Amino acid sequence: MKFNIIICAIAGMAALVSCGTSRKAASTEELISGSWNITEAMGHAVTTRDNAAPTISFDIDGKRVSGHAGCNRFMGGFTLNGNGKNSISFTPLAATKMMCPDMETEQNIFLALDAASRIKGSGHDSIEFRSDSGEVVLKMERQ
């Protein structure tokens, strides 16, 4: 009898442990899907001017990206590599060409998108794009 209780207790603990580890990891598509506020680009905090917060949105089905870099709007395509490394690459992006008082933030965002090759998620509320060398080039928070 005592042996059966011990076996049941061990089986119960094993079931609880396996429940905690059976959660499926989010796919890269699920990780980036939707709209994001850009909070840091190329190591510089992104500042908001005139309610024009830099944003980026990913249309997973159409493989399209669009956003606002603080002054100009941009759009283009992207490719996700499903090789388990959360890889991303962008087609050349098209952007409007207005001049604004602060172009540094915008330039940093475009440099970051050009350098981005890996995606690192922190739950579903924030993500980072990293360069090939592992440097964080862009930080975003879900809208």
C-alpha atoms as one frame of an Amber mdcrd trajectory, in Angstrom:
protein
   0.000   0.000   0.000   2.761   2.413   0.975   4.578   1.551  -2.266   1.465
   2.414  -4.369   1.150   5.814  -2.677   4.805   6.602  -3.450   4.370   5.523
  -7.088   1.225   7.683  -7.419   3.012  10.666  -5.864   5.959  10.322  -8.266
   3.621   9.970 -11.257   1.681  13.049 -10.145   4.843  15.147  -9.829   6.046
  13.974 -13.235   2.715  14.963 -14.780   2.917  18.441 -13.223   6.481  18.966
 -14.443   5.639  17.839 -17.966   2.636  20.204 -18.098   4.927  23.126 -17.378
   7.345  22.228 -20.160   4.904  21.213 -22.876   4.012  24.781 -23.876   4.811
  25.298 -27.534   7.247  28.110 -28.361   5.766  30.940 -30.409   6.625  30.887
 -34.095   8.575  33.763 -35.579   5.399  34.907 -37.351   3.468  34.985 -34.072
   6.351  36.760 -32.393   6.481  39.773 -34.753   2.903  39.912 -36.060   1.091
  43.214 -35.573   2.123  46.758 -34.713   5.008  47.927 -32.553   6.307  51.158
 -31.041  10.018  51.593 -31.711  11.732  52.472 -28.423  15.433  52.242 -29.299
  17.431  52.291 -32.525  21.175  51.698 -32.861  21.661  52.096 -29.107  19.811
  55.428 -28.903  16.479  55.895 -27.125  13.761  56.984 -29.533  12.079  60.253
 -28.677   8.575  61.196 -29.726   7.940  64.573 -31.356   4.560  66.070 -32.180
   2.703  62.808 -31.473   4.682  61.128 -34.251   5.975  58.088 -32.406   8.067
  55.799 -34.606   6.162  52.595 -35.326   6.492  49.458 -37.392   3.805  46.975
 -38.484   4.187  43.492 -39.925   1.618  41.973 -42.296   2.563  38.311 -41.989
   0.316  37.005 -44.791   1.500  39.600 -47.310   5.123  39.586 -46.076   4.914
  43.400 -45.962   6.279  45.880 -43.444   5.238  49.494 -43.003   5.706  52.188
 -40.458   6.579  55.698 -39.427  10.207  56.537 -38.653   9.437  59.756 -36.770
   9.265  61.973 -39.840   8.694  59.852 -42.924   6.561  56.818 -43.613   8.166
  53.664 -45.002   7.089  50.388 -46.557   8.608  47.278 -48.073   8.851  43.534
 -47.772  10.503  41.100 -45.424  11.496  37.466 -45.312  11.500  35.198 -42.287
  13.741  32.186 -42.356  12.099  29.266 -40.601  15.373  27.624 -39.680  14.807
  27.920 -35.932  17.061  30.950 -35.653  14.345  33.634 -35.884  16.073  35.199
 -38.887  14.687  38.230 -40.697  15.748  40.230 -43.729  14.154  43.228 -45.412
  13.816  44.150 -49.070  14.992  47.681 -49.869  12.473  49.956 -48.151  10.668
  52.830 -49.863  10.100  55.999 -47.831   8.654  59.453 -48.204  11.306  62.194
 -48.349  10.223  65.014 -46.047  12.824  66.964 -44.078  12.207  67.353 -40.371
  14.124  69.146 -37.589  15.347  65.833 -36.097  16.472  63.344 -38.716  18.890
  61.437 -36.434  16.224  59.118 -34.991  14.935  58.313 -38.450  18.422  57.612
 -39.776  19.083  55.285 -36.833  15.839  53.388 -37.508  16.725  52.850 -41.170
  20.276  51.794 -40.233  18.821  49.345 -37.692  16.408  47.796 -40.196  19.260
  47.410 -42.661  21.465  45.727 -40.028  18.747  43.491 -38.535  19.145  39.766
 -39.093  17.834  38.061 -35.933  14.740  38.459 -33.767  14.769  37.980 -30.009
  11.469  38.070 -28.154  10.755  38.857 -24.534   7.285  37.407 -24.266   4.717
  38.911 -26.622   5.121  42.499 -25.432   8.635  43.352 -26.578  11.102  42.231
 -29.214  14.604  43.104 -30.311  16.251  42.932 -33.699  19.925  42.012 -33.597
  22.720  42.210 -36.130  24.758  39.228 -37.331  27.267  39.975 -34.558  24.513
  39.875 -31.903  24.368  43.633 -31.296  20.890  44.942 -30.414  19.985  47.323
 -33.242  16.260  47.897 -32.644  13.958  47.540 -29.617  10.159  47.532 -29.892
   7.126  47.266 -27.623   3.746  46.002 -28.772   1.117  48.694 -29.317
